[in-house]
Coordinates of C-alpha atoms and ligand atoms in Angstrom, one line a residue:
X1 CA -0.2 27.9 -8.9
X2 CA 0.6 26.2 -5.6
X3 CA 4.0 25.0 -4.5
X4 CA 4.2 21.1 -5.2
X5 CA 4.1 19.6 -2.1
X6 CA 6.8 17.0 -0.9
X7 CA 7.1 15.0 2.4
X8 CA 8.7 11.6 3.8
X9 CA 6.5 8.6 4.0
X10 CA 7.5 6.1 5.8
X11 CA 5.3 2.6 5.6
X12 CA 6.7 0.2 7.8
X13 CA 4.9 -3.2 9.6
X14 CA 6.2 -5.9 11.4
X15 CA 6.2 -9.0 9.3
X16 CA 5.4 -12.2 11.2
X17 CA 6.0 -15.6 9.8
X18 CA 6.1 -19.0 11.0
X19 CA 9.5 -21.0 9.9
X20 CA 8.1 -24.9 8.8
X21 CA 11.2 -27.6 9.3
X22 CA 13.9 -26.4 7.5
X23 CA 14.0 -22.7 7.9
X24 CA 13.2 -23.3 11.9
X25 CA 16.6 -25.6 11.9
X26 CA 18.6 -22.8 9.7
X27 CA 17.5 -20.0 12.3
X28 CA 18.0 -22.4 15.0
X29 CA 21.6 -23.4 13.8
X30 CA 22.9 -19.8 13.8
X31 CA 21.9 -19.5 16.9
X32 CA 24.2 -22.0 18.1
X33 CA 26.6 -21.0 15.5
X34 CA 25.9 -24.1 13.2
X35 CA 25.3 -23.1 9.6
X36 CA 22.9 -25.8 7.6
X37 CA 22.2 -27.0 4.1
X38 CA 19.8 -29.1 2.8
X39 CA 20.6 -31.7 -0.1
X40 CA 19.0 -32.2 -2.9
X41 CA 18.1 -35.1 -4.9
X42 CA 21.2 -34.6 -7.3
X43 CA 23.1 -34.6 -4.3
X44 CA 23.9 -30.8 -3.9
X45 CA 23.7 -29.1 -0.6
X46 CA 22.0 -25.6 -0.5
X47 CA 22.6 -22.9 1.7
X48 CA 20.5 -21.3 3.0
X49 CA 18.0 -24.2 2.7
X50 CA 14.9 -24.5 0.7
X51 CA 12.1 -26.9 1.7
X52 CA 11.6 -27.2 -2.0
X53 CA 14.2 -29.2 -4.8
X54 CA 14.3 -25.8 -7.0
X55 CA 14.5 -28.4 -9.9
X56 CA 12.5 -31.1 -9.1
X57 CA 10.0 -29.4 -6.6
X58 CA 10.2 -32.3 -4.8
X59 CA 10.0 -31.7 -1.0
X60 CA 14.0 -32.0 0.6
X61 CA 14.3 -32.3 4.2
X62 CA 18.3 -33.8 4.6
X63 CA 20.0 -31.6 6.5
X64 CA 23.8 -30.9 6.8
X65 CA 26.4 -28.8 8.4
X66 CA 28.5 -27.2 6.4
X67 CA 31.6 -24.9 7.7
X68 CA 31.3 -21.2 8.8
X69 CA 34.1 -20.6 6.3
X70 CA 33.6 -20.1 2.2
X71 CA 34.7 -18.4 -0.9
X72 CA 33.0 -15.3 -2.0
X73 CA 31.8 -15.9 -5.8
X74 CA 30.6 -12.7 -6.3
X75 CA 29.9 -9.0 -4.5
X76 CA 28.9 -5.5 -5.4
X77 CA 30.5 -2.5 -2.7
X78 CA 28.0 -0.6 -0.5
X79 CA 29.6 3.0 -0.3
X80 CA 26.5 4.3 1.9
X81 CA 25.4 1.8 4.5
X82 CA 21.6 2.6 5.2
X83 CA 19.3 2.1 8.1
X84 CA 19.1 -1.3 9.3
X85 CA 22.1 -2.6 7.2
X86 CA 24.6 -5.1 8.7
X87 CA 27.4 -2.8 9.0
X88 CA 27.2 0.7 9.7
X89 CA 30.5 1.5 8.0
X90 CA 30.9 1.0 3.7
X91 CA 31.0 -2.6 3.4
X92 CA 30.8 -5.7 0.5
X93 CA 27.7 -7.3 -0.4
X94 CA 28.5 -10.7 -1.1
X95 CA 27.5 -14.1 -1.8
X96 CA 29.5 -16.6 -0.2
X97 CA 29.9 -20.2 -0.9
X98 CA 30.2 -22.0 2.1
X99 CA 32.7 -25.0 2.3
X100 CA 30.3 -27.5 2.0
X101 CA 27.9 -25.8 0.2
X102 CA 27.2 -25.6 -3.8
X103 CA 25.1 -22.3 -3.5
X104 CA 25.7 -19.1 -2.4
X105 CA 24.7 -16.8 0.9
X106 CA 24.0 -13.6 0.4
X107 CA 25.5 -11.4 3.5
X108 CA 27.7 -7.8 4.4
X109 CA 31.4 -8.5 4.2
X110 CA 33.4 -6.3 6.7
X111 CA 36.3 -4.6 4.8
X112 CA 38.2 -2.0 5.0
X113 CA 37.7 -1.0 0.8
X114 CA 36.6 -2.2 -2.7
X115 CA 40.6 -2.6 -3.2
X116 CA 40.1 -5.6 -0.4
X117 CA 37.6 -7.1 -1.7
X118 CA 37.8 -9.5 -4.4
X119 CA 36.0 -12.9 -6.4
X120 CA 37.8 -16.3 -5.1
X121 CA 38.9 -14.3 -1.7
X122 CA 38.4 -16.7 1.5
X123 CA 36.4 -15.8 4.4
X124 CA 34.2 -16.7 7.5
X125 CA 32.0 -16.2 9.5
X126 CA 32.2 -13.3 12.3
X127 CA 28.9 -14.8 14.7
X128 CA 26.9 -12.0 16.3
X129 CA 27.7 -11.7 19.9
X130 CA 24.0 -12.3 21.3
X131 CA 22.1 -14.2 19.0
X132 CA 18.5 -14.8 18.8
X133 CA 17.7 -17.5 15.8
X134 CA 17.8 -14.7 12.6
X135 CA 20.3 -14.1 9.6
X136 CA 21.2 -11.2 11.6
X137 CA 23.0 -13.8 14.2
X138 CA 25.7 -13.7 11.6
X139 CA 26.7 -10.3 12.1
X140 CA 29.0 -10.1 8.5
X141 CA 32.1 -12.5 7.1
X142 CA 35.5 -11.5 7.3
X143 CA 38.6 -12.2 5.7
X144 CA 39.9 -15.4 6.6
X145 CA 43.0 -17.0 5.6
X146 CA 43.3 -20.0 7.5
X147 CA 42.5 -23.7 6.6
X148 CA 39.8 -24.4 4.5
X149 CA 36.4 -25.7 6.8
X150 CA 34.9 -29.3 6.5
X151 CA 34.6 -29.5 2.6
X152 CA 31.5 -32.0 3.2
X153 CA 29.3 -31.6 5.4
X154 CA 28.1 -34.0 8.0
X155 CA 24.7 -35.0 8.3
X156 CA 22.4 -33.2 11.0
X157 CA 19.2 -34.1 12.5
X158 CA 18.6 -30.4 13.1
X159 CA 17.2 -30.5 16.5
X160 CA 18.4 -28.1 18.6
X161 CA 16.7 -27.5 22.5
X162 CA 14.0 -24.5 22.2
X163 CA 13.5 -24.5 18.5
X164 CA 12.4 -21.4 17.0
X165 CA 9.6 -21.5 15.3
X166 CA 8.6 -18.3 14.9
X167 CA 10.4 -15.1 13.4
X168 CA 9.2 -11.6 13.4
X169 CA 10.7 -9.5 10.0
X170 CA 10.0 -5.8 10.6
X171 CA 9.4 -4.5 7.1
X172 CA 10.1 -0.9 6.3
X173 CA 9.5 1.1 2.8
X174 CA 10.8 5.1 3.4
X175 CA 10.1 7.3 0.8
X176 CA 10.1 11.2 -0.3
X177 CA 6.6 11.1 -1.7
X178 CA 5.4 14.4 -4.1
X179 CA 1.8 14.3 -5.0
X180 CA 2.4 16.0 -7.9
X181 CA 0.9 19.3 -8.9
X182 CA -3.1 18.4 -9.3
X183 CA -2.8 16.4 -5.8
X184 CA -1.1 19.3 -4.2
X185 CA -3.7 22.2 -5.1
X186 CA -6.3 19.6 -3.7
X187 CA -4.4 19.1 -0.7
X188 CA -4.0 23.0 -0.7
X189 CA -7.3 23.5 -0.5
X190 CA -8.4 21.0 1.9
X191 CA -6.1 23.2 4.0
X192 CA -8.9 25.7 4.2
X193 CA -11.6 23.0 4.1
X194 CA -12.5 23.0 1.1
X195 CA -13.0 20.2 -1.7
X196 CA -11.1 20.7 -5.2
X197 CA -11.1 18.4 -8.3
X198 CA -10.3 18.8 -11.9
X199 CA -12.4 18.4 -15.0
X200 CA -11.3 16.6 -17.9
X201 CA -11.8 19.1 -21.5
X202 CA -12.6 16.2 -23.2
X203 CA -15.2 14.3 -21.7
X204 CA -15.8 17.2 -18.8
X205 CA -15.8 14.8 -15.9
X206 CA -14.8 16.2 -12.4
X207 CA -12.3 13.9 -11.0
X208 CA -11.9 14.0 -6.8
X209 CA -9.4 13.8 -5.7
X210 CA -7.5 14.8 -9.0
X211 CA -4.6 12.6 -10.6
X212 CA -3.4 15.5 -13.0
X213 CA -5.3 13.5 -16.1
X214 CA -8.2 12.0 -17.7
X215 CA -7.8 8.1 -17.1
X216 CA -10.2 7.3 -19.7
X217 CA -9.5 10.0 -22.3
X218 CA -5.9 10.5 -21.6
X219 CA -5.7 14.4 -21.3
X220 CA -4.1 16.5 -18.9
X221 CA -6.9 18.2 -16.8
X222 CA -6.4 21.2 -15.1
X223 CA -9.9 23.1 -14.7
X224 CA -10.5 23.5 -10.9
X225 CA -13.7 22.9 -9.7
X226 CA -14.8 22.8 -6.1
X227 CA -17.3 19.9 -4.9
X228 CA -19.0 19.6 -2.2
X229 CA -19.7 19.6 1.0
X230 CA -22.8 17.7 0.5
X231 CA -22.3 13.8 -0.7
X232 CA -24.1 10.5 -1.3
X233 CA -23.3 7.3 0.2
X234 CA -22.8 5.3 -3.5
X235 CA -22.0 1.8 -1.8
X236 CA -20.5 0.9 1.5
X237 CA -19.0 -2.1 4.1
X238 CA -19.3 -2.9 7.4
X239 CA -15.7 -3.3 9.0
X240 CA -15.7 -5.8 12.0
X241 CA -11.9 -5.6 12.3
X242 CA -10.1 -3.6 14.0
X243 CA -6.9 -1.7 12.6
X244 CA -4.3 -1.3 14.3
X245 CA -3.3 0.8 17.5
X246 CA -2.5 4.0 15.9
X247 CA -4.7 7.1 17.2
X248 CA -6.1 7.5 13.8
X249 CA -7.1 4.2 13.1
X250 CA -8.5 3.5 16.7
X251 CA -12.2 3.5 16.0
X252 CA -14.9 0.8 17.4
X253 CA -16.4 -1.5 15.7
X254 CA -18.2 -2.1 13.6
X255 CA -18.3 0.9 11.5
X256 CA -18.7 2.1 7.9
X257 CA -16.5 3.1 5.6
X258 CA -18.5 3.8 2.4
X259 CA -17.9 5.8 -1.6
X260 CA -19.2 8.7 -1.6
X261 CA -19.7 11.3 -4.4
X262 CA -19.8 14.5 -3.5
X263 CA -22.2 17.0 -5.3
X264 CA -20.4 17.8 -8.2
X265 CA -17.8 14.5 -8.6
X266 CA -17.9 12.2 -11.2
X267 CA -15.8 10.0 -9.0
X268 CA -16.7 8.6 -5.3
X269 CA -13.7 8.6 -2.4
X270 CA -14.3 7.0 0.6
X271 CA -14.3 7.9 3.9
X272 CA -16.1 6.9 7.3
X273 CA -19.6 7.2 8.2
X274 CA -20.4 8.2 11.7
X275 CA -23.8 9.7 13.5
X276 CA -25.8 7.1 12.4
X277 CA -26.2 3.2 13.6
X278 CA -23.7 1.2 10.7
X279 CA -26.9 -0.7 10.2
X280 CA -28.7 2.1 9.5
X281 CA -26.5 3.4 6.7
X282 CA -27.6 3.0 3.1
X283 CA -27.1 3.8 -0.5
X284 CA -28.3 7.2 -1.0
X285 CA -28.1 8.8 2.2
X286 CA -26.6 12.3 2.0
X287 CA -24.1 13.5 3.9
X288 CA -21.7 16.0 4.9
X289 CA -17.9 16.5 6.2
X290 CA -16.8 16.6 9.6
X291 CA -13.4 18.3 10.6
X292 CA -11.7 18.3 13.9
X293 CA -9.8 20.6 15.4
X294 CA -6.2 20.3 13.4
X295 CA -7.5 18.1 11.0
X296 CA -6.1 18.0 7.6
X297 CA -9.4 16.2 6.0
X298 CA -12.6 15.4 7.2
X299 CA -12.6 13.0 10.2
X300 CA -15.7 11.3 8.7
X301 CA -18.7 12.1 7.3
X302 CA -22.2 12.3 9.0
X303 CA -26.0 12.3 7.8
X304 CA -27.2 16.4 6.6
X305 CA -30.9 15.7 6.8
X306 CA -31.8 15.6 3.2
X307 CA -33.9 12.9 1.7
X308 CA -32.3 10.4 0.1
X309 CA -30.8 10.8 -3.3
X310 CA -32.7 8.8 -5.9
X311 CA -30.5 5.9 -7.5
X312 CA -30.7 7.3 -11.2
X313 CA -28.8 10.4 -9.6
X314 CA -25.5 8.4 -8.6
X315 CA -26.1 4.9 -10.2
X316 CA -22.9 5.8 -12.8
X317 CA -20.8 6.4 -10.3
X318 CA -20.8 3.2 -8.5
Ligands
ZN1 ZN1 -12.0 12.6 -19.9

């Protein structure tokens, strides 16, 4: 038995959304170090600021400036401050209620311990020293004992010069992914180019790539069977869009990524089709892998010649 694999994935994508009215004041505010609310109907002033009464749905557009000072209402410690975290040191989540305000922000709270750190404590606002219209242009509160802010807040037209409209969240996910142990003998074997599944001992379907278990029976499998080279093209697209800039993913289009059940699957993967026109591809047409140099699974696949495979061959794997 193989080793079960283990590795770091990372996913990560930059997330770009446009702000509408009330978000594009908010961003723009803290930018020029003014926080805003908005009210609602009932008279309440929320912070930050919904374009939506949360009880009325009813659209809310009256801003208000409320102070950079507030009361912190509740907060959980952060003993390990990760990647991309306010504060690089152990800080307080909290959520602050900003004089003024009737809801609570959610922001880091720079202090030196949990022992400093408690409900009904007063603090402010610590403004990021270059600020470019994000949350992050509050760089964290901080203990604050001075006056209380403006307990009501003025109203605001929130126009500010150079609005921004426009913000740019870079998302990231970053995991320690394991395969598990059927995925990591079929990664194995790819290793040496070669094509592994597992057959279920109930219903003795060949599952590629294996999950470790029959999805329709329920059963661990664990038979090894290799598949392969040879496959037919089940069903296919053709992609017009191009992915990304990546190396991997830089391919012209249009091209074809298609299912494909190789000779002894009872399940199609997919891959690419290449070394044929895309609008030449078509159910049936058999075809086989095609490594490159370092690769660790095939690149794509390509016609092998043979006639087509006749639709009652593949039609229950579609
Ligand atoms: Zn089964």
């Amino acid at each position: 038995m193989p080793e079960v694999l283990k590795a770091p994935l990372v996913v990560e994508f930059p997330f770009t959304r446009s702000l509408g009215p009330v978000q594009s004041a908010f961003l723009t505010g803290l930018r020029e170090r003014v926080v805003l609310g908005v009210r609602t109907g009932d008279g309440r002033t929320l912070v930050p600021p919904v374009e939506y009464d949360p009880v009325t749905a009813e659209e809310i557009r009256e801003l208000v400036e409320v102070a950079p000072t507030g009361t912190v209402t509740t907060w959980a410690w952060n003993h390990a401050p990760r990647r991309g975290q306010p504060l690089d040191t152990p800080f307080a989540w909290v959520l602050v209620r900003l004089d003024g305000a009737d809801t609570g922000l959610l922001h880091a709270l720079d202090a030196p311990g949990p022992d400093a750190v408690r409900t009904g404590m007063r603090v402010r606002v610590r403004w990021a020293e270059e600020r470019s219209g994000a949350i992050t242009d509050i760089a964290c509160f901080e203990p604050y004992d001075g006056d209380p802010g403006q307990p009501t807040g003025p109203a605001h037209d929130g126009r500010f010069d150079d609005m921004v409209t426009g913000i740019v969240a870079p998302a990231r996910l970053d995991y320690v992914y394991s395969p598990g142990r059927a995925q990591s003998a079929y990664i194995s074997a790819l290793s040496e180019r070669r094509t592994v599944g597992e057959r279920c001992p109930s219903c003795r379907k060949v599952y590629v790539p294996p999950r470790g278990a029959c999805p329709t029976c329920g059963v661990a499998t664990s038979e090894q069977v290799e598949v392969g080279p040879g496959g037919t093209v089940t069903t296919y697209c053709i992609v017009n869009i191009k992915a990304g800039h990546t190396a991997n993913l830089d391919i012209e289009v249009p091209y074809v990524y298609a299912h494909i059940a190789l000779d002894g699957a009872d399940l199609a993967l997919h891959g690419r089709i290449g070394g044929i026109p895309y609008d030449q591809v078509r159910m049936g047409l058999r075809v086989e892998p095609v490594w490159t140099e370092g690769g660790r699974y095939p690149d794509h696949y390509r016609p092998n010649g043979e006639p087509d495979a006749d639709y009652e061959m593949y039609k229950e794997l579609l």
